[in-house]
Coordinates of C-alpha atoms in Angstrom, one line a residue:
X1065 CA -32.8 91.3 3.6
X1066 CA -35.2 88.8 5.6
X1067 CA -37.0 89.9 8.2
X1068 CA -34.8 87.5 10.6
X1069 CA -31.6 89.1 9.6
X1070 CA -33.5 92.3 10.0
X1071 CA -34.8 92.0 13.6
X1072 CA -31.2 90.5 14.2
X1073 CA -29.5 93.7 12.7
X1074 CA -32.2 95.6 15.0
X1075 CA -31.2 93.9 18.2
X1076 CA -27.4 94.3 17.6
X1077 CA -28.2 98.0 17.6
X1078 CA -30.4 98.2 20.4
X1079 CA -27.3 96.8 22.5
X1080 CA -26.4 100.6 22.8
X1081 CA -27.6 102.4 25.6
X1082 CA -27.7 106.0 23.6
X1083 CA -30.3 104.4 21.2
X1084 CA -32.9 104.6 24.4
X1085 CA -34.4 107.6 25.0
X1086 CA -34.0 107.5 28.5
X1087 CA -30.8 107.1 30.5
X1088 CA -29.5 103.7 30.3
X1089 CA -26.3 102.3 31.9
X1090 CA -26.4 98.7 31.1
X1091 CA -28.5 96.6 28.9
X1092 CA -29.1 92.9 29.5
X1093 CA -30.6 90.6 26.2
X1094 CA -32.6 87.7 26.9
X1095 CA -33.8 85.3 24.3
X1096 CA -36.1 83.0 24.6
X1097 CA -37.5 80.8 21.8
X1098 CA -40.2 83.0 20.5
X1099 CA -39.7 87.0 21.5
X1100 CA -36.1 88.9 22.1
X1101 CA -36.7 90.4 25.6
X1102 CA -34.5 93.6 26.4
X1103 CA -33.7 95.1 30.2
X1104 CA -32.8 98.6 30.5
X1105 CA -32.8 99.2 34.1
X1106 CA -36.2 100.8 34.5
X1107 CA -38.0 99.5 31.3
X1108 CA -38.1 96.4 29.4
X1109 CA -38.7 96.2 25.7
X1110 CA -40.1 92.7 24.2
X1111 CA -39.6 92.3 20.4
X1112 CA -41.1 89.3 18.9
X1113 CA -39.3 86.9 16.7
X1114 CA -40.1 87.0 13.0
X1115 CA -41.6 82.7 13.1
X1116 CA -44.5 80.9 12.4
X1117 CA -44.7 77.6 14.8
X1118 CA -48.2 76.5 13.8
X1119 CA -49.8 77.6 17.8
X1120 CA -48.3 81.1 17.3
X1121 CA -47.8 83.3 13.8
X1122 CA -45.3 86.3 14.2
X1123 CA -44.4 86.3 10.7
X1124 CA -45.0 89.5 9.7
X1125 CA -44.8 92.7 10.6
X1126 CA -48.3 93.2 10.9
X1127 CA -49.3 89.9 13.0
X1128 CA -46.1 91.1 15.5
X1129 CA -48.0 94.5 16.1
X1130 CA -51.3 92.8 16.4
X1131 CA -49.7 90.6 19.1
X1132 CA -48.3 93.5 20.7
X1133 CA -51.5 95.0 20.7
X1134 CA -53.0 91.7 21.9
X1135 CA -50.0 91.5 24.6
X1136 CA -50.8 95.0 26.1
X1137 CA -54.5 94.9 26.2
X1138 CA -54.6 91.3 28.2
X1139 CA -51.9 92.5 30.6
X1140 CA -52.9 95.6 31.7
X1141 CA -56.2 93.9 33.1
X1142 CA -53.8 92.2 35.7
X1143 CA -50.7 94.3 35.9
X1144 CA -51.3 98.3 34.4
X1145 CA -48.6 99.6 35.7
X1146 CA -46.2 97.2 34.0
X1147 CA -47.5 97.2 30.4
X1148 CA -47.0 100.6 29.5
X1149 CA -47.3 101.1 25.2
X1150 CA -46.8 99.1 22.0
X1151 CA -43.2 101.4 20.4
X1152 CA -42.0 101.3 17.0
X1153 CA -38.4 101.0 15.9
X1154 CA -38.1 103.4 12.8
X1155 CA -35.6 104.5 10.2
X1156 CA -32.4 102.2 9.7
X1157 CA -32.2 98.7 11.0
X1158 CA -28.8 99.2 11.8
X1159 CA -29.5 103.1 13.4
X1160 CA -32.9 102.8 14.9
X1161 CA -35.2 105.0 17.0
X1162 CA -38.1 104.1 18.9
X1163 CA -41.1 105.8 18.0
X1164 CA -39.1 107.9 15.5
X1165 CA -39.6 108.9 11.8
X1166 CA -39.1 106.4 8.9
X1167 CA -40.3 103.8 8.5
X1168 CA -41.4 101.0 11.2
X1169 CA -38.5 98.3 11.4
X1170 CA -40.4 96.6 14.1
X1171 CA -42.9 96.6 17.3
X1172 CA -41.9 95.6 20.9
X1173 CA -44.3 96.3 24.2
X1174 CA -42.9 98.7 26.3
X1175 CA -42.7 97.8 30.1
X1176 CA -41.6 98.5 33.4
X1177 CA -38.8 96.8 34.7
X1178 CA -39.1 94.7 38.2
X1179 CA -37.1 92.4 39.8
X1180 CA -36.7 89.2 38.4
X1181 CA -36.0 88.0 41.8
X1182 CA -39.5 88.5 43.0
X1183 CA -41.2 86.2 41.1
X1184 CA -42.6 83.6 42.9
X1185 CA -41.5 80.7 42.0
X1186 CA -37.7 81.6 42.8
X1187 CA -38.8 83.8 46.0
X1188 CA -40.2 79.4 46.8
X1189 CA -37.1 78.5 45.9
X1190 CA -35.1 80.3 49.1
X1191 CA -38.6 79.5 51.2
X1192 CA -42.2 78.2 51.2
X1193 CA -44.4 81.3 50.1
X1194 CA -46.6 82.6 52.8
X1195 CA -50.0 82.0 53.4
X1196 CA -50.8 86.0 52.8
X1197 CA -49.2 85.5 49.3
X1198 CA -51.4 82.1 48.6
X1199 CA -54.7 83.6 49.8
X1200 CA -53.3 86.6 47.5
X1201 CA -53.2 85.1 44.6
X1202 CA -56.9 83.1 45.4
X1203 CA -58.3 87.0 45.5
X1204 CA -56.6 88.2 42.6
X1205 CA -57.5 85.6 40.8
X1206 CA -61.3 85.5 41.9
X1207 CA -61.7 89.0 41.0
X1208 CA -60.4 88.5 38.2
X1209 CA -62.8 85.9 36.8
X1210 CA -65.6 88.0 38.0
X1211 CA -64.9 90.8 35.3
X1212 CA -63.2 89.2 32.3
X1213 CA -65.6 88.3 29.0
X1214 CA -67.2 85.2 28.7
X1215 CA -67.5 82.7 25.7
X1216 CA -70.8 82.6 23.7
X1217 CA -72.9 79.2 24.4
X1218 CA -71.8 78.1 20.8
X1219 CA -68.0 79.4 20.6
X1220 CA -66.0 76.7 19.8
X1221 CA -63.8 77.9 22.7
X1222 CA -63.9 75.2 25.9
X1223 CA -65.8 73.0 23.4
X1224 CA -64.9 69.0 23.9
X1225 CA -62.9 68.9 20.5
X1226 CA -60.8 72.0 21.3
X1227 CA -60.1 70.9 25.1
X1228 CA -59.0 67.8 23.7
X1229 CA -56.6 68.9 20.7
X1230 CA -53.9 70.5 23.2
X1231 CA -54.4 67.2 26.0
X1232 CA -53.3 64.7 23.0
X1233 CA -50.7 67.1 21.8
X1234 CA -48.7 66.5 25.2
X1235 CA -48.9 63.0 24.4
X1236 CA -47.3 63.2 21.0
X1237 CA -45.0 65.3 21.8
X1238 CA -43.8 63.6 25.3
X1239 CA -43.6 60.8 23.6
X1240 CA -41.3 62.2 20.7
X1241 CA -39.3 63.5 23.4
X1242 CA -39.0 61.3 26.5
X1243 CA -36.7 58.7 24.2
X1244 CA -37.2 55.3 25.7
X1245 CA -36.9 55.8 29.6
X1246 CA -39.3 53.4 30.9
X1247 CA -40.6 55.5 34.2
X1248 CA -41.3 58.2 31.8
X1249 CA -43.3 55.7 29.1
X1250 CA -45.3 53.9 31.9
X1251 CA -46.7 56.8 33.4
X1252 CA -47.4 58.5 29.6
X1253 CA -49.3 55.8 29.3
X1254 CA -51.6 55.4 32.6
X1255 CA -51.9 59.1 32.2
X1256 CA -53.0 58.6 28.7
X1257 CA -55.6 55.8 29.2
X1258 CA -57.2 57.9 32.1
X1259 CA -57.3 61.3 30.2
X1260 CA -59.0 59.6 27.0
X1261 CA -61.7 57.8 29.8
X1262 CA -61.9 61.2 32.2
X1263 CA -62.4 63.0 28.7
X1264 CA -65.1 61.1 27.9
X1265 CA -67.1 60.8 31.0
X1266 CA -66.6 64.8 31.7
X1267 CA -68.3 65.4 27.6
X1268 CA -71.4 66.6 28.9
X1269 CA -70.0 69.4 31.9
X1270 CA -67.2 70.6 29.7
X1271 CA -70.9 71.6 27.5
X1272 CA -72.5 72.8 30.5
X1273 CA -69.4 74.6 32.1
X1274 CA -69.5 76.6 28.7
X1275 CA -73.1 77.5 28.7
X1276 CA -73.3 78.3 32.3
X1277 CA -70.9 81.2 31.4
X1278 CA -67.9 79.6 32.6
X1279 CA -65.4 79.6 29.9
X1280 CA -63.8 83.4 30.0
X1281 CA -60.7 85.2 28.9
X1282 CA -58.6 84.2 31.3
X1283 CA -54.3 85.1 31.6
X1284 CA -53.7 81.1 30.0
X1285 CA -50.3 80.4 32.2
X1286 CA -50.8 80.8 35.7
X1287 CA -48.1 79.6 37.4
X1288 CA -45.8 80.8 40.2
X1289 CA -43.3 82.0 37.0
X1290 CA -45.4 84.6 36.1
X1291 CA -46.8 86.2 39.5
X1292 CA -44.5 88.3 41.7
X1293 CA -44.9 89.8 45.3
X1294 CA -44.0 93.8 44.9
X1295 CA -44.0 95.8 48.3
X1296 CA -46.3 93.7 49.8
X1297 CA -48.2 93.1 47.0
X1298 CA -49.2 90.5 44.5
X1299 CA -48.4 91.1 40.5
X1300 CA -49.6 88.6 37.7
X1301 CA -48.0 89.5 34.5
X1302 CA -47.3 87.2 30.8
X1303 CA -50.5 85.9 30.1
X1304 CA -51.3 84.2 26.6
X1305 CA -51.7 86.7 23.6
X1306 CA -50.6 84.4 20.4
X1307 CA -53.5 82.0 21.1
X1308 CA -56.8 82.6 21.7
X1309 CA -57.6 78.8 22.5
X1310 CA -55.0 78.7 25.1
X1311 CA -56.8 81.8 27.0
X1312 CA -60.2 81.1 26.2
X1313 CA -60.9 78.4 28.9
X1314 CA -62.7 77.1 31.5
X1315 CA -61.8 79.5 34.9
X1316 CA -61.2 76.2 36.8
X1317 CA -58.7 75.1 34.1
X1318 CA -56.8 78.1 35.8
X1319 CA -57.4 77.7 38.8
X1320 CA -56.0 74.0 38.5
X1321 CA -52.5 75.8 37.1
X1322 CA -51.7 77.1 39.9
X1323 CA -52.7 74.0 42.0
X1324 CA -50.7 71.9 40.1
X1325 CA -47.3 74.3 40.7
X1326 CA -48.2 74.4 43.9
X1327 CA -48.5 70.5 44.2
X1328 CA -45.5 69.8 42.2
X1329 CA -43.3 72.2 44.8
X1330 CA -44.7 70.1 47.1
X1331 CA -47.0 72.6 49.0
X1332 CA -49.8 70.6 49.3
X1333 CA -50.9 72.6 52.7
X1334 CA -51.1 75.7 50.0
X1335 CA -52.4 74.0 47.3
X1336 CA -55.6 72.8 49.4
X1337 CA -55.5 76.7 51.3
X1338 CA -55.5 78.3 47.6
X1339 CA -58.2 76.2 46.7
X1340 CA -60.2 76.3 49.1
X1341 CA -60.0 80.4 49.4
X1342 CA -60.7 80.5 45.5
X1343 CA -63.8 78.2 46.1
X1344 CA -65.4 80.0 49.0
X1345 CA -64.8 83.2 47.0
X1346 CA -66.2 82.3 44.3
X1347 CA -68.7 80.0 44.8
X1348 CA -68.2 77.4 42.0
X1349 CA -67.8 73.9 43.9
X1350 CA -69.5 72.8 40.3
X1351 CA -66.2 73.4 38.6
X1352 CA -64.6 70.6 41.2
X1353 CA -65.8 68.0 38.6
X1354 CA -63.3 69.1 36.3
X1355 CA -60.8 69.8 38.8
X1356 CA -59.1 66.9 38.6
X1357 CA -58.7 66.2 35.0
X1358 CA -57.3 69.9 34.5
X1359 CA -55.1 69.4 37.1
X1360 CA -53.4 66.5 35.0
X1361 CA -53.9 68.0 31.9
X1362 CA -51.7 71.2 33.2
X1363 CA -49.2 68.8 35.1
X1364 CA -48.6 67.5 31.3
X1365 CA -47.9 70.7 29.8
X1366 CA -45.5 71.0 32.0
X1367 CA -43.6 67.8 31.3
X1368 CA -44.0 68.3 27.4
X1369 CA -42.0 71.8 27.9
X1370 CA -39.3 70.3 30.3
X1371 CA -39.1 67.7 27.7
X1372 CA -38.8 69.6 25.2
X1373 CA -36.0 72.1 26.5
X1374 CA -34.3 68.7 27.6
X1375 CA -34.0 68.1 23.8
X1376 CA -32.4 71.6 23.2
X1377 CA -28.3 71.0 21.9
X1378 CA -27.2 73.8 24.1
X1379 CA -27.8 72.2 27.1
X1380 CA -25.0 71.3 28.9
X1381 CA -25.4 67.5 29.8
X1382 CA -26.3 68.4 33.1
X1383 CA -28.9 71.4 32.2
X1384 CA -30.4 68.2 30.1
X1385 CA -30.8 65.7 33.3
X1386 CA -32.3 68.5 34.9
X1387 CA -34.7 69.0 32.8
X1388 CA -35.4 65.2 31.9
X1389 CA -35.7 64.8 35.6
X1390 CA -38.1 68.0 36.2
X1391 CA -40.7 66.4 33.2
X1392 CA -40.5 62.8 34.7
X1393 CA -41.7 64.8 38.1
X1394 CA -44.2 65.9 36.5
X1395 CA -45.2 62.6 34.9
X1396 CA -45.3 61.3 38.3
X1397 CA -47.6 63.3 39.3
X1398 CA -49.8 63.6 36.8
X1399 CA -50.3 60.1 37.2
X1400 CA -50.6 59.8 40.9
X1401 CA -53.2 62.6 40.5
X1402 CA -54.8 59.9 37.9
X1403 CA -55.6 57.7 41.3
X1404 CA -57.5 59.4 43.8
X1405 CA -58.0 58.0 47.5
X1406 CA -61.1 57.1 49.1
X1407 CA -63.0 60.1 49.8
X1408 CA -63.5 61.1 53.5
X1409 CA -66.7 63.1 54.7
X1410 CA -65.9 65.1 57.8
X1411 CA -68.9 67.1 59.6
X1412 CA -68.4 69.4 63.3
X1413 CA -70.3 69.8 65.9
X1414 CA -70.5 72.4 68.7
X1415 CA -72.2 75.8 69.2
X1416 CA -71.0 79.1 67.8
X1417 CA -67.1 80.3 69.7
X1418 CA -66.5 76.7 69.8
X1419 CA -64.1 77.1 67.6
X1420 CA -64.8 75.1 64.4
X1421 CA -64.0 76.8 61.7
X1422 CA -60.2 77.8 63.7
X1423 CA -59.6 74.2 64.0
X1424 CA -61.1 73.2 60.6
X1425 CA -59.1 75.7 58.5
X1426 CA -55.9 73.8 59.9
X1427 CA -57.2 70.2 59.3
X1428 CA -58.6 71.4 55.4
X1429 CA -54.7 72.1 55.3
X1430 CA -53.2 69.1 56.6
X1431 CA -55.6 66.5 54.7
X1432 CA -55.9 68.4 51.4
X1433 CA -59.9 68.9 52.0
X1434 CA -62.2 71.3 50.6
X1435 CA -64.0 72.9 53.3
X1436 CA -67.9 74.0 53.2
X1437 CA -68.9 76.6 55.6
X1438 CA -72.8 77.2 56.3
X1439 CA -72.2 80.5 57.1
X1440 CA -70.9 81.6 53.9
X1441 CA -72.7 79.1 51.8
X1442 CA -76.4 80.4 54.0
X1443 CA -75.7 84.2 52.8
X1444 CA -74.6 83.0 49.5
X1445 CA -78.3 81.4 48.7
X1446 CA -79.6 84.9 49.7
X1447 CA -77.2 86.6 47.7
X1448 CA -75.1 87.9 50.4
X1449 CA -71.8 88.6 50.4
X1450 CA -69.6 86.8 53.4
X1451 CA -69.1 89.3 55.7
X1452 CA -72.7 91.4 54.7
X1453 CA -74.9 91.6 57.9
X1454 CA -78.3 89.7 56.7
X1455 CA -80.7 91.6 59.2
X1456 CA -82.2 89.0 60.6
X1457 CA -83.9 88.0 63.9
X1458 CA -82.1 85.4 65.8
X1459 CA -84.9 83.3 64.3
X1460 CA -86.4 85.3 61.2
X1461 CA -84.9 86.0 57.7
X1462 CA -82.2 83.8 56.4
X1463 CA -82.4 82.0 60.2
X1464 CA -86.2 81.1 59.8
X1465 CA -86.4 77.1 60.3
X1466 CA -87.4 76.5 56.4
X1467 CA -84.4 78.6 55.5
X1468 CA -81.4 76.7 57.2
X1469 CA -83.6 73.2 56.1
X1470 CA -82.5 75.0 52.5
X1471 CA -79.2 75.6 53.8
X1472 CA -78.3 72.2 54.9
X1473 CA -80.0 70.9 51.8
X1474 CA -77.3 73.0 49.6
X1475 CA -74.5 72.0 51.9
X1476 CA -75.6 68.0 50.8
X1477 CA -75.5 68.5 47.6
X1478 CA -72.2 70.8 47.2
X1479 CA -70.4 67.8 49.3
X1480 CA -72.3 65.3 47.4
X1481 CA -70.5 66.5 43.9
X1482 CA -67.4 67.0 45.5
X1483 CA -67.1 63.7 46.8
X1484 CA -68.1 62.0 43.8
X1485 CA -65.6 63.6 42.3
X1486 CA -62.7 62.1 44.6
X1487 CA -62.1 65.3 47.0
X1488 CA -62.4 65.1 50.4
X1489 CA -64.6 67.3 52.3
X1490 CA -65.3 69.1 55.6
X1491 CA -68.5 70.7 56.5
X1492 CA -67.7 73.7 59.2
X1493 CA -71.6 73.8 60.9
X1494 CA -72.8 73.7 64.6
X1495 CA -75.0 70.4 63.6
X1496 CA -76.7 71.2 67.0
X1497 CA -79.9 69.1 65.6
X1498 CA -80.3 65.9 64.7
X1499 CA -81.7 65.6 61.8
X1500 CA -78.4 67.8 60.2
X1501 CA -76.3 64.7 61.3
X1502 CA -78.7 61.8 59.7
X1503 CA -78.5 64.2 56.5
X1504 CA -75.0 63.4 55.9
X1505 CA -74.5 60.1 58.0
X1506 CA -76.5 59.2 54.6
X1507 CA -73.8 61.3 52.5
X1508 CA -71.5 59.6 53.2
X1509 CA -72.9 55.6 53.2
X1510 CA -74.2 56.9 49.6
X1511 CA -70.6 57.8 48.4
X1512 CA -68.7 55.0 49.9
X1513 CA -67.3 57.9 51.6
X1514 CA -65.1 57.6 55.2
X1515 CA -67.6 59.5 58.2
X1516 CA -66.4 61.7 60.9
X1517 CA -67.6 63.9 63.1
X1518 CA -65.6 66.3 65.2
X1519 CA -67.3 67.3 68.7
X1520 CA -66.2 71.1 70.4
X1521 CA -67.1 71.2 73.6
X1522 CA -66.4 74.2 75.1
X1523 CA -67.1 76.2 78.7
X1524 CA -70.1 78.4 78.0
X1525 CA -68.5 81.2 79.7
X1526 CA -65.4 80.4 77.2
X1527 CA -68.3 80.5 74.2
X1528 CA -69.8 83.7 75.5
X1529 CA -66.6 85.6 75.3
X1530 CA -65.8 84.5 72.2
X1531 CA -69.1 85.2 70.3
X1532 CA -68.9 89.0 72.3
X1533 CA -65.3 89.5 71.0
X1534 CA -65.9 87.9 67.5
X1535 CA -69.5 90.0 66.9
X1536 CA -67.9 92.9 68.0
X1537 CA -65.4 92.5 66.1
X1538 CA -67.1 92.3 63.2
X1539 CA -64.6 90.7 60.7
X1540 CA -66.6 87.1 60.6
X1541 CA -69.4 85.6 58.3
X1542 CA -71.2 84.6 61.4
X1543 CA -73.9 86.5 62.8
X1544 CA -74.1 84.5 65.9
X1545 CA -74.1 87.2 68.9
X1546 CA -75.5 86.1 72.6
X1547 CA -78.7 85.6 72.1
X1548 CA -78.0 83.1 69.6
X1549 CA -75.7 81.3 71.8
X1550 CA -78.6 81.4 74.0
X1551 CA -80.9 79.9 71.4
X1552 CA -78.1 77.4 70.8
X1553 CA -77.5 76.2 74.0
X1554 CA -81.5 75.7 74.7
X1555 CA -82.1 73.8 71.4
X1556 CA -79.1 71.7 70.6
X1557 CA -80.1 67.9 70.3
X1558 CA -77.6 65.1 72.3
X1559 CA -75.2 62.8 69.8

C-alpha cells in the first residue's frame, strides 16, 4: 500500500468521532492542496499530505514529522496556546489511535480550535478593521522581530540570488497561468522590467540589510488570513515551516505583507497607520529602501496563487472569474506601486500643546506619509525608550543645544532616505528656530521634493493647559512641562 492510499485510508477513519479521545460530536475535513486539516470542535488536527512539489518535501514519514516538529516550534513563538503537540496515529490504518501503540501510521499537529470567523481578513470583509487591531498587529509584529534569530553575515538566506529566485518564479508561473488576457500581460510585464531594474539598484542594501542583522526568522505569510482578533486580542498563527528560504527574510519583507493586504483591501489609511506604528516602534526607517520593491514582490505572490487556483478544474466557472479577477487586482497594483508620485516633504511648526502630532497622525493617514517625530527619534539616539523620562533639565541632558543640533541632524537624514526612496514624509517638531526650517527647506530642493510647512498657533493659556494635562498625564514621549513652554515661548524665532 502507498503511502497516499494510506493517509487516505487514515483520514476515512478519523471521520469517526469515537476514534478521538476526547468528546467529539461533529467532525468537519478540510483539504487543502498540501496538508488534510481536521476540526473537532475544540481541537484541530493537521496531517500533511504524502507529496514532494519541489518548494516543500512531505514524502516521507520522517520529513512529515520533521515538519510537524518544524510547524510547532515556529508557531508557538506567536500563538502557544494554539499549537499544542506533534500526535501520532498508531496501529491499523483503517482502526487508528492517536498516540497509541503500534506502529506510527502518521503525524499531524495538534491544535486548538478557534473560530474561523475571526480571522481578519473575513472579520474586513463585514467592516474595515479598527485602528486598535492595525496598531495591534504593528506591536505584535515589532516584538516579534526583536526576539526571533538572525541570519549569519554569510548565510545564503536574504542573499541577492535567493531574493531573486522566488521574484522570477511569480513571473513564470503568472505567465503560464494568466492565458492571453492582455491587462494581465501588460502589467506582468511593466512589473517585470521594474523588478529586474529595482533588483539591481537595491544589490548592495539587500547585502547590507543582511549584515546589519536584519534578515531573521520571521512567520513568512503575514497576511490578514492568518491573524485573528480573540477576546480583544490579536492571534498570528500558520507561519512557514516547509521552507526555510521563505521564512528566513528580510523583517521589512514582512512588514511589506501585511501592507500590501492592507493596500489591496483598499485601506490605505491603515496601511500608512500600520506602517508608520511598526517604524516608530522599531526604529528601522533604513528598511524603507526596500519597502517598496517587497511590497510588489508580495503583491505578486499573491497574483501567482489566485492564478493558480483560477487554473484548478473544480472551479465552478464563476469561482474561476473570481479568482482571475482577484490576481489581475493584484497585477494592478503591483504595478501601480511600480510608479511612485513625487515625493512631498511636510515639516510643523508651533510650540509644545499646539497640537502637532494630534493633527499630524490624521494627515500621515490621509496622504499615506511616514511620519518622523523628534521626540521619539531624540530619546531613540540616547537609547531611550518613547515614553522613558530622560532626566533632563529643561536645557541639559538630551535638551543641551549640541544635542537637539544632533537631533535635527538625524531627523534630515531619516527623511532624506525616505524620500529618495519615493515615500512621503512628515516631520512632527516645534521648528521654533530658524535654522531647523533652512535644514529642510534644503531637504527638500535636494530631493525634488514638494515643501510644506504647517503653522499651530495656539492661545498660550490653551498651550499651558494642555502641556499641564498631557505632563501629568504622563502617557506621551514629550517631556515638555511649563517651564519649557516658557523656554519656548521666549526663544522661538518669527517665519
Amino acid at each position: 500500500m502507498t503511502e497516499d492510499s494510506t493517509q487516505n485510508q487514515l483520514i476515512e477513519a478519523l471521520l469517526d468521532p469515537g476514534r478521538y479521545p476526547h468528546p467529539v460530536k461533529h467532525i468537519q475535513h478540510v483539504e487543502t492542496h498540501i496538508s488534510h486539516v481536521l476540526l473537532t470542535g475544540d481541537f484541530v488536527y493537521k496531517l500533511k499530505k504524502p507529496l514532494n512539489l519541489g518548494f516543500l518535501d512531505f514524502s516521507t514519514l520522517d520529513k512529515r514529522r520533521f515538519s510537524c516538529e518544524e510547524e510547532l516550534r515556529l508557531n508557538r513563538r506567536l500563538a502557544p496556546a494554539v499549537y499544542l503537540a506533534v500526535v501520532t496515529f498508531n496501529g491499523e490504518a483503517s482502526a487508528p489511535r492517536i498516540n497509541g501503540p503500534g506502529p506510527v501510521l502518521d503525524y499531524a499537529v495538534k491544535m486548538s480550535q478557534f473560530d474561523p470567523a475571526s480571522t481578519l481578513d473575513r472579520l474586513d470583509d463585514l467592516a474595515p478593521l479598527s485602528v486598535q487591531q492595525v496598531d495591534a498587529i504593528a506591536a505584535a509584529l515589532a516584538d516579534f522581530h526583536a526576539h526571533i534569530p538572525t541570519a549569519s553575515a554569510d548565510s545564503p538566506w536574504g542573499g541577492a540570488a535567493t531574493l531573486w529566485q522566488p521574484v522570477a518564479q511569480n513571473f513564470e508561473q503568472i505567465a503560464l497561468q494568466a492565458g492571453e488576457h492582455p491587462e494581465a500581460l501588460n502589467w506582468l510585464e511593466i512589473v517585470r522590467q521594474w523588478s529586474v531594474a529595482e533588483h539591481s539598484r537595491l544589490l548592495p542594501d539587500f547585502n547590507q540589510r543582511r549584515t546589519q542583522g536584519y534578515v531573521r526568522e520571521c512567520h513568512g505569510d503575514l497576511h490578514l488570513g492568518n491573524m485573528a482578533w480573540q477576546a480583544g486580542e490579536l492571534l498570528i498563527f500558520d507561519c512557514i515551516e516547509f521552507n526555510p528560504a521563505l521564512r528566513w527574510i528580510d523583517v521589512m519583507s514582512e512588514v511589506a505583507f501585511c501592507y500590501m493586504d492592507l493596500r489591496y483591501r483598499d485601506h490605505r489609511d491603515l496601511a500608512s497607520r500600520f506602517l508608520n506604528r511598526y517604524l516608530e516602534r522599531t526604529g528601522d526607517y533604513a528598511g524603507i529602501r526596500l519597502m517598496r520593491y517587497y511590497t510588489v514582490y508580495r503583491a505578486m505572490v499573491r497574483a501567482k496563487v489566485a492564478f493558480i487556483r483560477a487554473s484548478q478544474p473544480d472551479l465552478s466557472p464563476e469561482q474561476t472569474q473570481h479568482e482571475r479577477q482577484q490576481g489581475l487586482a493584484y497585477l494592478r497594483l503591483a504595478g501601480r506601486l511600480t510608479r511612485p508620485e513625487k515625493p512631498i516633504l511636510v515639516i510643523t511648526h508651533g510650540l509644545s500643546g499646539s497640537g502637532k502630532t494630534l493633527f499630524s497622525q490624521q494627515l500621515i493617514m490621509q496622504f499615506e506619509m511616514i511620519s518622523l517625530r523628534s521626540d521619539i527619534e531624540r530619546k531613540r539616539l540616547a537609547g531611550l525608550d518613547a515614553l522613558a523620562k530622560s532626566g533632563s533639565s529643561v536645557e541639559g541632558g538630551i535638551y543641551r543645544q549640541e544635542f537637539s543640533r544632533r537631533t535635527y541632524d538625524y531627523l534630515v537624514e531619516l527623511a532624506e532616505t525616505l524620500l529618495n526612496s519615493g515615500w512621503h514624509v512628515l516631520v512632527d517638531a516645534t521648528f521654533i528656530a530658524r535654522w531647523q526650517r533652512e535644514l529642510f527647506q534644503q531637504l527638500a530642493a535636494r530631493c525634488a521634493a514638494v515643501f510644506y510647512l504647517l503653522d499651530f498657533a495656539v492661545p498660550e493659556a490653551l498651550l499651558r493647559q494642555r502641556v499641564q494635562a498631557r505632563s501629568k498625564a504622563g502617557r506621551d514621549a514629550s517631556e515638555a512641562d511649563i517651564s519649557v513652554l516658557e523656554l519656548q515661548l521666549k526663544t522661538q524665532e518669527p517665519l
